[in-house]
Coordinates of C-alpha atoms and ligand atoms in Angstrom, one line a residue:
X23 CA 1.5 31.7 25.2
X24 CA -0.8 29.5 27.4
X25 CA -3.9 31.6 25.8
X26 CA -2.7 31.0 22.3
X27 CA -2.4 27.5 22.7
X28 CA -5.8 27.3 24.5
X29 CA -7.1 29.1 21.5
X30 CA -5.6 27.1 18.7
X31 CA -7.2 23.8 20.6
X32 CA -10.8 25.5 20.7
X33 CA -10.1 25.7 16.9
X34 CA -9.6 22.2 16.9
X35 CA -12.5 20.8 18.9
X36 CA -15.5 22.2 16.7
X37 CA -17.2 19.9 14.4
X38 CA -16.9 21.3 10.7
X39 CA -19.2 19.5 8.4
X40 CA -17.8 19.7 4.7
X41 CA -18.4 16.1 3.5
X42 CA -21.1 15.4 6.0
X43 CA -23.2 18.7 5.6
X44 CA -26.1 17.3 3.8
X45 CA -26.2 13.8 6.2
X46 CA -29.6 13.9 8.0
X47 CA -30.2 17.3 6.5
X48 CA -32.1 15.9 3.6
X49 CA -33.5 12.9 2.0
X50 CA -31.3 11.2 0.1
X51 CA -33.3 9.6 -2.1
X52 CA -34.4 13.0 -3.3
X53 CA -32.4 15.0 -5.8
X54 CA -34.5 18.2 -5.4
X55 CA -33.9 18.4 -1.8
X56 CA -30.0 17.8 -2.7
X57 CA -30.4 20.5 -5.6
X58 CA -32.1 22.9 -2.6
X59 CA -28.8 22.4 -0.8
X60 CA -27.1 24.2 -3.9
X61 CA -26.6 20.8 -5.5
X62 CA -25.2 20.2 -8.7
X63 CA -24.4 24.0 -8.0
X64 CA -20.6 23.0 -8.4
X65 CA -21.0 21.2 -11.8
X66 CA -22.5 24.0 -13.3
X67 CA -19.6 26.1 -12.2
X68 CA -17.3 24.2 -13.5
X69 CA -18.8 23.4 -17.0
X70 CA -19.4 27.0 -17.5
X71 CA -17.3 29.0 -16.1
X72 CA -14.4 27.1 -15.1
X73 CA -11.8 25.7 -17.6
X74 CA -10.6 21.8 -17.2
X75 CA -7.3 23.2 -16.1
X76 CA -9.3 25.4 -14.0
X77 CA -11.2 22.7 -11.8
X78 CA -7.6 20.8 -11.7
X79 CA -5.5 24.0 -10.7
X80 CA -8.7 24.4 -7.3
X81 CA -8.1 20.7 -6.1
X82 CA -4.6 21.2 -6.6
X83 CA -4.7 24.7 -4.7
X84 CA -7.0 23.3 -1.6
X85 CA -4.3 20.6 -0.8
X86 CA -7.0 18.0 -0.7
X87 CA -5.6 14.7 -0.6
X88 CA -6.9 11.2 0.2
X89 CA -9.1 10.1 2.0
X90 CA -8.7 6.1 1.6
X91 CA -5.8 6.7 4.1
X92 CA -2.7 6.9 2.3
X93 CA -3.0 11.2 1.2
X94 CA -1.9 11.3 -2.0
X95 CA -2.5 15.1 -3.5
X96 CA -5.9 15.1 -5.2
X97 CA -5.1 17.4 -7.6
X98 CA -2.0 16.1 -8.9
X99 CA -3.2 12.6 -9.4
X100 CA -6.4 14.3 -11.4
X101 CA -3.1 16.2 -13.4
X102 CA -1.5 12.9 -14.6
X103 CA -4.5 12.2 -15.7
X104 CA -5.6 14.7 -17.8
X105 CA -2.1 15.1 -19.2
X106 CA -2.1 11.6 -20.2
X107 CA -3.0 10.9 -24.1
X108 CA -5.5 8.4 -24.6
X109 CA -8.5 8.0 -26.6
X110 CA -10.9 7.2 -23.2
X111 CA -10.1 7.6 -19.5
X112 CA -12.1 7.1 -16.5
X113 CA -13.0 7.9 -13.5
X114 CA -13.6 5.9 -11.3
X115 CA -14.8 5.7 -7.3
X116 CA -13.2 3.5 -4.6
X117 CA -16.4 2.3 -2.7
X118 CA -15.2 -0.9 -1.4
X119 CA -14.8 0.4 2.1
X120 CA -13.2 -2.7 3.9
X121 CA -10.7 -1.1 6.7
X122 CA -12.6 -2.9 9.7
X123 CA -14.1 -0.5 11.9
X124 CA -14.3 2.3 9.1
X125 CA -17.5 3.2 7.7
X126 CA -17.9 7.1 6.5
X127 CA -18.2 6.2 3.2
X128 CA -21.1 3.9 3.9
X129 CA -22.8 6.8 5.8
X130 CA -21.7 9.1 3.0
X131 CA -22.8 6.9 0.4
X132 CA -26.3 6.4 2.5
X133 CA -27.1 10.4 3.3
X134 CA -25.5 12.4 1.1
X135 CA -25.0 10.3 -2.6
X136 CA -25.3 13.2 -5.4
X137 CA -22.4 14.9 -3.6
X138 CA -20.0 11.9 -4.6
X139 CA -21.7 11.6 -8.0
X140 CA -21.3 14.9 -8.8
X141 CA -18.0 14.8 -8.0
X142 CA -17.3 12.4 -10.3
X143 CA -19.0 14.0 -13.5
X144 CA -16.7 17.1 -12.4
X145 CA -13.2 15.1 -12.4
X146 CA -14.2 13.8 -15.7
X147 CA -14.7 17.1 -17.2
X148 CA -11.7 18.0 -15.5
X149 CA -9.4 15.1 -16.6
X150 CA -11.1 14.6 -20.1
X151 CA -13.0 11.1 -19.2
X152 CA -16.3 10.1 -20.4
X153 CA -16.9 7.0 -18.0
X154 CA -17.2 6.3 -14.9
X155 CA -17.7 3.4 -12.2
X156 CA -18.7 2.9 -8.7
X157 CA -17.2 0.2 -7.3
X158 CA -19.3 -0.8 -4.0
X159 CA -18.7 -2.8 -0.9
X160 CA -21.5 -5.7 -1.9
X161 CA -22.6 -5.9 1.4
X162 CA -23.6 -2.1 1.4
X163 CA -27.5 -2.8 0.5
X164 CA -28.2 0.7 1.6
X165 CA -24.9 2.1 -0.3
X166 CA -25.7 0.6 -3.7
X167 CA -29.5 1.4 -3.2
X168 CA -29.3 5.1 -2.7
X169 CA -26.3 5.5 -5.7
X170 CA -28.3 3.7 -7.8
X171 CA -31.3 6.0 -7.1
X172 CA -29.5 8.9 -7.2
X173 CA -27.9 8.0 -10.4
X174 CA -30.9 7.1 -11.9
X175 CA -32.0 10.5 -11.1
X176 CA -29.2 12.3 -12.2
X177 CA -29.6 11.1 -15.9
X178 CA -33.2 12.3 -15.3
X179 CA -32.1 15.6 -14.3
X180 CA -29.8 15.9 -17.4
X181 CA -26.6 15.7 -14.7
X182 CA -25.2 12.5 -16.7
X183 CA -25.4 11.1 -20.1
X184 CA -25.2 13.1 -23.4
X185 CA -24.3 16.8 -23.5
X186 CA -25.1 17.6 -19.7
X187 CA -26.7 20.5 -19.0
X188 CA -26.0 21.4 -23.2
X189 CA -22.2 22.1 -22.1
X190 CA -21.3 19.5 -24.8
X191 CA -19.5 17.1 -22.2
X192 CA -21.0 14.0 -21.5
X193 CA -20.0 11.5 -18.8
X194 CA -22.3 8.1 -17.9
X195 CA -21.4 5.7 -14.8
X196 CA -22.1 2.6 -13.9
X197 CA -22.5 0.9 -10.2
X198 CA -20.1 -2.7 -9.2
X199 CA -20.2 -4.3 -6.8
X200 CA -17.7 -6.0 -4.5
X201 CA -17.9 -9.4 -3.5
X202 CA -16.4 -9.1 0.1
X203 CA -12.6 -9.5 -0.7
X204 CA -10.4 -7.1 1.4
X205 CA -8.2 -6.9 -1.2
X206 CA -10.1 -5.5 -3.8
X207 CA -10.3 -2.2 -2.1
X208 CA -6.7 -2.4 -3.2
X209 CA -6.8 0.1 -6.5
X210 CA -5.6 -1.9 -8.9
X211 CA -7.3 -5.0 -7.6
X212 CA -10.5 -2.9 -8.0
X213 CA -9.9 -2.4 -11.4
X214 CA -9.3 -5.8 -12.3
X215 CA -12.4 -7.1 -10.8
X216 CA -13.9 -4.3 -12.5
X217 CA -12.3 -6.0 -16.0
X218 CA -14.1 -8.9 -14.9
X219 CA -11.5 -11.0 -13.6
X220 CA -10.1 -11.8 -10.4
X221 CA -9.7 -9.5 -7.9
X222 CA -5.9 -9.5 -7.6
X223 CA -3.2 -6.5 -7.4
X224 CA -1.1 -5.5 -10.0
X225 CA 2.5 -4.1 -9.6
X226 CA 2.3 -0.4 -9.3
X227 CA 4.3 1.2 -10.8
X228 CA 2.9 1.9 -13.3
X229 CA -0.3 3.9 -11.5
X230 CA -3.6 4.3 -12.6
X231 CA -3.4 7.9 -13.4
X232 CA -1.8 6.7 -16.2
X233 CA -2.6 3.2 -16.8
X234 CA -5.5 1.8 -14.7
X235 CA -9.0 0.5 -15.8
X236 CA -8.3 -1.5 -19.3
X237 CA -5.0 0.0 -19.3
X238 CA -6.2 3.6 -20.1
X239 CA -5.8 6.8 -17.4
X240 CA -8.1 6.6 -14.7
X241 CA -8.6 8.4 -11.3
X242 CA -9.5 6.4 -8.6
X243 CA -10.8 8.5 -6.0
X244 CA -11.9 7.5 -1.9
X245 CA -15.8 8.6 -1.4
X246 CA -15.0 10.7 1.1
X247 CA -12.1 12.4 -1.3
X248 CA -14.5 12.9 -4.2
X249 CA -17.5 14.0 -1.6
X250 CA -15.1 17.1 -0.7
X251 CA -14.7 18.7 -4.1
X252 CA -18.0 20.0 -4.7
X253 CA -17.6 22.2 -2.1
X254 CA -13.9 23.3 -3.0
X255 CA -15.5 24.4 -6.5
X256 CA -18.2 26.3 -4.7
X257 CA -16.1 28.0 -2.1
X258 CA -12.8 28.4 -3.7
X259 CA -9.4 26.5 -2.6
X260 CA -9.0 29.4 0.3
X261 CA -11.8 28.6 2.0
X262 CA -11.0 25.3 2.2
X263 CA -7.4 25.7 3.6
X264 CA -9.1 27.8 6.6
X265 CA -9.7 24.2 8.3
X266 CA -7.3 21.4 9.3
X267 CA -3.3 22.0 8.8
X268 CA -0.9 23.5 6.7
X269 CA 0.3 19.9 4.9
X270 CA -2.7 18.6 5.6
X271 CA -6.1 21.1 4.7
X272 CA -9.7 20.5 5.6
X273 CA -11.6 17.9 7.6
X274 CA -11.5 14.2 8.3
X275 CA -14.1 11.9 9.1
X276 CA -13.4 9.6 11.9
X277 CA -15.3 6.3 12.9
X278 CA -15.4 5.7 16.9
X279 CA -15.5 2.4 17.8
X280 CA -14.3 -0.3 20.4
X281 CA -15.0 1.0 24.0
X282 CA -16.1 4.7 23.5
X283 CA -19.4 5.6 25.1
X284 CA -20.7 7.2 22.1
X285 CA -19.4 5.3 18.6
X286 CA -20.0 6.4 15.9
X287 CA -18.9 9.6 13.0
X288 CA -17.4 12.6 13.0
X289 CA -15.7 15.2 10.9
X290 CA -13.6 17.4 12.4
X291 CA -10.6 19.5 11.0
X292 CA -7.0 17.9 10.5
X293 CA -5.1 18.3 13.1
X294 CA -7.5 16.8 15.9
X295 CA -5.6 14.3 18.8
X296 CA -7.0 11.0 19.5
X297 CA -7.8 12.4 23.3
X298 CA -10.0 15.1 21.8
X299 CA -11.7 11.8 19.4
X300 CA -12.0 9.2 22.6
X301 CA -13.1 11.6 25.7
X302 CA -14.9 14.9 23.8
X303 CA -16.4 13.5 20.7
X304 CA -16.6 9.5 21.8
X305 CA -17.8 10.7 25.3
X306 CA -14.8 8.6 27.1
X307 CA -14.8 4.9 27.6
X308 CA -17.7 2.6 28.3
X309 CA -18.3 1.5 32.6
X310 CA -15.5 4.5 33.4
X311 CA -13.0 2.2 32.7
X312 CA -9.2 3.3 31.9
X313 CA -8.3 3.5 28.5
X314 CA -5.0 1.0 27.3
X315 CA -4.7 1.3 23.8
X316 CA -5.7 2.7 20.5
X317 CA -5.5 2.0 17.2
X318 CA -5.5 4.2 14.5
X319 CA -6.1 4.5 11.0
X320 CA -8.0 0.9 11.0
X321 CA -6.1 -2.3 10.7
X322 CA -3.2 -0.7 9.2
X323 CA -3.1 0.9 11.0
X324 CA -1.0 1.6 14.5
X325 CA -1.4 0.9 18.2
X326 CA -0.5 3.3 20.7
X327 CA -0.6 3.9 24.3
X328 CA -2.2 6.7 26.2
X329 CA 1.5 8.3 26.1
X330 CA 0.4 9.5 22.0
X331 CA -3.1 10.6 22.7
X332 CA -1.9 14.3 22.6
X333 CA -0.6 13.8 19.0
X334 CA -2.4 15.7 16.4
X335 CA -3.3 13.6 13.3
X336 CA -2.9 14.5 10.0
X337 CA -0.7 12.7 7.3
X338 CA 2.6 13.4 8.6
X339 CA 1.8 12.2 12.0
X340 CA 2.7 8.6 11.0
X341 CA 6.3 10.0 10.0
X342 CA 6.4 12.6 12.7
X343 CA 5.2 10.8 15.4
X344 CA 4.5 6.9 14.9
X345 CA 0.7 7.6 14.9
X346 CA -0.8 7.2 11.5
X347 CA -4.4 8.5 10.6
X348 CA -4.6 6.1 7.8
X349 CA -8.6 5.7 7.0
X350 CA -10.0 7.7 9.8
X351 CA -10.6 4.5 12.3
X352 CA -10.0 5.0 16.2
X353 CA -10.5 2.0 17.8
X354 CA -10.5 2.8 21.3
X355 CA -9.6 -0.5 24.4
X356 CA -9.7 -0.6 27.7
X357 CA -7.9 -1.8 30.1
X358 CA -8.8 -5.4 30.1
X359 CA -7.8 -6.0 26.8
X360 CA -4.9 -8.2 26.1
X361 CA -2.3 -6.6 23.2
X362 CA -0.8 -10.5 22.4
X363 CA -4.7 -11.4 21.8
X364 CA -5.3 -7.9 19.9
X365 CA -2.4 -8.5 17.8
X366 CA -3.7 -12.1 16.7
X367 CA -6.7 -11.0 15.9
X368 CA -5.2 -8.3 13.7
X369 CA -2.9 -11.1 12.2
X370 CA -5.4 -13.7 11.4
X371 CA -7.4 -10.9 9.6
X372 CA -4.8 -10.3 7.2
X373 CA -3.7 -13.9 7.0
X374 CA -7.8 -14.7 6.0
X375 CA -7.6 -11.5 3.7
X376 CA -4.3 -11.8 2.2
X377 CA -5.5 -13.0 -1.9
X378 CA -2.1 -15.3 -2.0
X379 CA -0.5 -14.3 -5.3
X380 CA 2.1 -13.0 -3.8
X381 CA 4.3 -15.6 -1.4
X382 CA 5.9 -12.9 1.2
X383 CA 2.3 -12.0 2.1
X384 CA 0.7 -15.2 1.7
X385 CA 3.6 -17.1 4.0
X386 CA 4.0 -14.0 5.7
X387 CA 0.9 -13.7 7.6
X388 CA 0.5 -17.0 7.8
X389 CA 3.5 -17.0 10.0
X390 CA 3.1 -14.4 12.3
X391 CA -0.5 -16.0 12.9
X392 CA 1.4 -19.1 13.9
X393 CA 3.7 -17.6 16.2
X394 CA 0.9 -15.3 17.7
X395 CA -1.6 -18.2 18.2
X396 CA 1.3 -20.2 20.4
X397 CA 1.8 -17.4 22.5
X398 CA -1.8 -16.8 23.1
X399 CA -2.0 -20.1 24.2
X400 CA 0.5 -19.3 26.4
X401 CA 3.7 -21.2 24.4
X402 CA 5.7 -18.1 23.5
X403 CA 9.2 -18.0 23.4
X404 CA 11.1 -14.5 23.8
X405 CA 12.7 -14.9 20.5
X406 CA 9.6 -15.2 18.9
X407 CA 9.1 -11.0 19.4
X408 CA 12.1 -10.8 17.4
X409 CA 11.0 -13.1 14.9
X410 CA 7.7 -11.6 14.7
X411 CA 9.4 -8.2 13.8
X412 CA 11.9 -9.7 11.3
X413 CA 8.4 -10.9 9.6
X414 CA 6.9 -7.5 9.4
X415 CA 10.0 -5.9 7.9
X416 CA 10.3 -8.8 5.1
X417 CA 6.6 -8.8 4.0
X418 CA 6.4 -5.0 4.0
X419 CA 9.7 -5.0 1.7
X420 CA 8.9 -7.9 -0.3
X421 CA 5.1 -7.7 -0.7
X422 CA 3.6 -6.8 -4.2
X423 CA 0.4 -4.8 -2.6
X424 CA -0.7 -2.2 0.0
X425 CA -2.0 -5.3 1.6
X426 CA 1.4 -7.4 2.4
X427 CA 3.1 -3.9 3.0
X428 CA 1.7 -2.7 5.8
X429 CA 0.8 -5.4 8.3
X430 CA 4.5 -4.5 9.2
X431 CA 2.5 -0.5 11.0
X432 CA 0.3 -2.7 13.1
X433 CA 2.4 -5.1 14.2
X434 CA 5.5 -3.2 14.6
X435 CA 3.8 -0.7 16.6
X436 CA 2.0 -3.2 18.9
X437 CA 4.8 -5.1 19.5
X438 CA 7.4 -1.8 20.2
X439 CA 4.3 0.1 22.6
X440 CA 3.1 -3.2 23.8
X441 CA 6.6 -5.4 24.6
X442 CA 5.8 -5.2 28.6
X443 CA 2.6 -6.9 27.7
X444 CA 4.2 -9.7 25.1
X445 CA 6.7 -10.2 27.7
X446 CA 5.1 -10.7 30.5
X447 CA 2.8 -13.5 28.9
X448 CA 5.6 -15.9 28.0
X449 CA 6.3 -17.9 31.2
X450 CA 3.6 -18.0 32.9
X451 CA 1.1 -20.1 33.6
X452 CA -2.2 -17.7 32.5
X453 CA -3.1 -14.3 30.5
X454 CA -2.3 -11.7 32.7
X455 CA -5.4 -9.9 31.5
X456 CA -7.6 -13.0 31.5
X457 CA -8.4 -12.7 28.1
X458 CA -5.9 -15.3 26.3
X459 CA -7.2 -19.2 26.7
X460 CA -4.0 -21.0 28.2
X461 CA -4.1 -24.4 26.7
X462 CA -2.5 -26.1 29.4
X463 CA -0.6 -24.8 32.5
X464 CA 3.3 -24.0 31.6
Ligands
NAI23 P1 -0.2 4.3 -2.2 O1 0.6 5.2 -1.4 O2 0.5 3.2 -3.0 O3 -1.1 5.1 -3.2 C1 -2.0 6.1 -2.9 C2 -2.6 6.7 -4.2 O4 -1.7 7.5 -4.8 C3 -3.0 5.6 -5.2 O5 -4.1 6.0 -5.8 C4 -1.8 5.6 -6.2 O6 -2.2 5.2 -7.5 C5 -1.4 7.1 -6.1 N1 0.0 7.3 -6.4 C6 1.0 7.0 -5.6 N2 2.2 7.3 -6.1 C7 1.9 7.7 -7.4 C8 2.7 8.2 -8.5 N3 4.0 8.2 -8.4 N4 2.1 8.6 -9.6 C9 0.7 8.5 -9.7 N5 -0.1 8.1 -8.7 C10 0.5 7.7 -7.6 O7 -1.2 3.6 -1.2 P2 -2.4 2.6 -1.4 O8 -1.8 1.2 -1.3 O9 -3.2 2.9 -2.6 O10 -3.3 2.8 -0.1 C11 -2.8 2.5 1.2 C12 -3.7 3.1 2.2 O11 -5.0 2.5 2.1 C13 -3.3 2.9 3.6 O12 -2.9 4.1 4.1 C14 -4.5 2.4 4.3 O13 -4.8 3.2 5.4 C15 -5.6 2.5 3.3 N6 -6.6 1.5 3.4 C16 -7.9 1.9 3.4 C17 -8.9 1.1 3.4 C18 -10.3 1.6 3.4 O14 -11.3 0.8 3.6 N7 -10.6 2.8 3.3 C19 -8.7 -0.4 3.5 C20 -7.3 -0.7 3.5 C21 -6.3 0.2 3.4

């Protein structure tokens, strides 16, 4: 038993580069040397001999789901798509990656763009759309450079435009760019600033698959979702299902940050615990230092303690085991971080992102900032944990977007793992890590 389970971890621990195979392998500004890597390879497969329902029935087989954090099925969102009736549909690509601490996409984006563009051309065979868009972080110069190349190129190359590769399909797309709003990485936000107007979320349902950019069926796809599917195409839905876990196939790319020795990317299969992330992939923390606490899955993410590092994370870990892998971020602290500090700073960034439309969100945040700034300055009461919570609970229930829904996982889970720490800082006359100015002794 003891050899089986050494076995299945030494399954767990290898790198497996799907989505980052090409990154540093070739130059990305170069189609050819994308095209030598059995580029566009996939398209050709499916325009030729693969049926739309075909292409759909792979994704749906691999059990590839998103990568933005949240894991919807891949394959069935393509599905409503393509069974929805509508004289144009798009596709279209959620760039905006603003999760702090997550940047895969950018480093997708950066070293590997055909694989994402010819992802796209193949979901809009497959669902029976003709357009497609791009939407960018703004502040990813590098991003928007190398897409833009690459797209230019693949027009070039007879990949986009009319009649591509003289299959009779024909799919164009088109870069935007963000403008440094959280919020419109938030789908439907996206495709309102896409519209032209203000980046601000719509009520869902209903759900883009059905009615998203100007009201027509659209997939909106993560980078790192749509960067997978070429290869699914290629290899079949089997091969894929080899890596990662039974609910949850395949690999995920993880950004290391905070106090690891080594931050940075990796892809690994599903199923990987934060312990292998921080100590075999990070290289452990920074000065030798003890590790305190970890978030995952970015700022939506949730804090644990070094009790949860053993959890493996997947998309049910969230449910299973209060440890969500959200959009791949492991932020990794040490032991002179302060979680009543942590949490404010995790506050105030929502507060700063939150667009206002709705008010449980907008007042929301703006409350639990309040609260979490007087205790930082070392003016907390004990019943302001309980308030703090009661917060959470109402803006997640009440909010209209992802965004005002789940600041309740971050600040739920620091406050539940971390209540030692919260308590013992109301009282008393300084931080007990330091870290906290004290306005004035208590
Ligand atoms: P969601 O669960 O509402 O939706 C996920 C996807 O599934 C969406 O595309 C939605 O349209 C689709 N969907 C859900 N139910 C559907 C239905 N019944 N019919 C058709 N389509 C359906 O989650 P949301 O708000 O889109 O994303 C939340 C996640 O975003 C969080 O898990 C968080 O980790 C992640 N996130 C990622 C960021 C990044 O930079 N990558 C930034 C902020 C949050």
């Amino acid at each position: 038993e003891r050899l089986k389970l050494v076995v299945e971890r030494e399954k767990v621990t290898e790198e497996v580069r799907i989505v980052l195979r090409n990154i540093g392998m070739i130059d990305p500004r170069s189609i050819d040397q994308y095209i030598a890597r059995d580029g566009y390879f996939a398209l050709h497969k499916a325009l030729f001999e693969m049926k739309p329902e075909q292409v759909i029935e792979t994704i749906k087989e691999s059990g590839l789901r998103g990568r933005g954090g949240a894991g919807f099925p891949t394959g069935l969102k393509w599905q409503f798509t393509a069974k929805a009736q509508a004289d144009q549909k798009y596709v279209v690509c959620n760039a905006d990656e603003g999760e702090p601490g997550t940047f895969k996409d950018r480093l997708i984006m950066e070293g590997d763009p055909h694989s994402v563009i010819e992802a796209m051309i193949i979901c809009g065979y497959a669902v029976g759309a003709t357009k497609g868009y791009i939407y960018i972080r703004g502040e990813y110069y590098g991003s928007v450079e190398n897409i833009q190349k690459a797209i230019k190129d693949a027009y070039e190359y007879g990949f986009l435009g009319e009649n591509i590769l003289g299959s009779g399909f024909s799919f164009d797309l088109t870069v935007r760019l963000g403008a440094g709003a959280y919020v419109c990485g938030e789908e439907t936000a996206l495709l309102e600033s896409i519209e032209g107007k203000s980046g601000r979320p719509r009520l869902k349902p209903p759900y883009p698959p059905t009615n998203g950019l100007f009201g027509k069926p659209t997939v909106i796809n993560n980078v790192e979702t749509f960067a997978n599917v070429p290869q699914i195409i290629l290899n079949g839905a089997n091969w894929f299902k080899q890596f990662g876990t039974q609910g949850s196939p395949g690999t995920k790319v993880f950004s290391l940050v905070g106090n690891v020795v080594r931050r940075g990317i990796v892809e690994v299969p599903m199923g990987v615990t934060v312990r292998e992330l921080i100590y075999k992939f990070g290289g452990g923390l920074v000065g030798g230092k003890q590790l305190y606490m970890v978030q995952t899955g970015g700022t939506a993410g949730t804090f644990i303690g070094v009790d949860k590092l053993d959890v493996p994370l997947h998309y049910e870990s969230f449910r299973d085991h209060g440890v969500s892998i959200g959009s791949g971020v492991i932020l990794a602290m040490d032991e002179d971080v302060c979680p009543v500090d942590v949490a404010l700073n995790t506050m105030e960034f929502f507060e700063h992102e939150s667009c206002g439309k709705c008010t449980p969100c907008r007042e929301g945040t703006r409350l639990a900032v309040e609260i979490l700034r007087r205790m930082s300055k070392g003016q907390g009461k004990r019943e302001d944990l309980d308030t703090l919570k009661q917060i959470a609970i109402t803006t997640q229930e009440a909010s209209l977007c992802g965004l005002g829904q789940s600041i309740n996982v971050p600040l739920l889970s620091i406050l539940d793992n971390f209540r030692e720490d919260f308590l013992a800082h109301i009282g008393t006359t300084a931080c007990p890590k330091g870290v906290c100015r004290f306005e004035k002794p208590m």
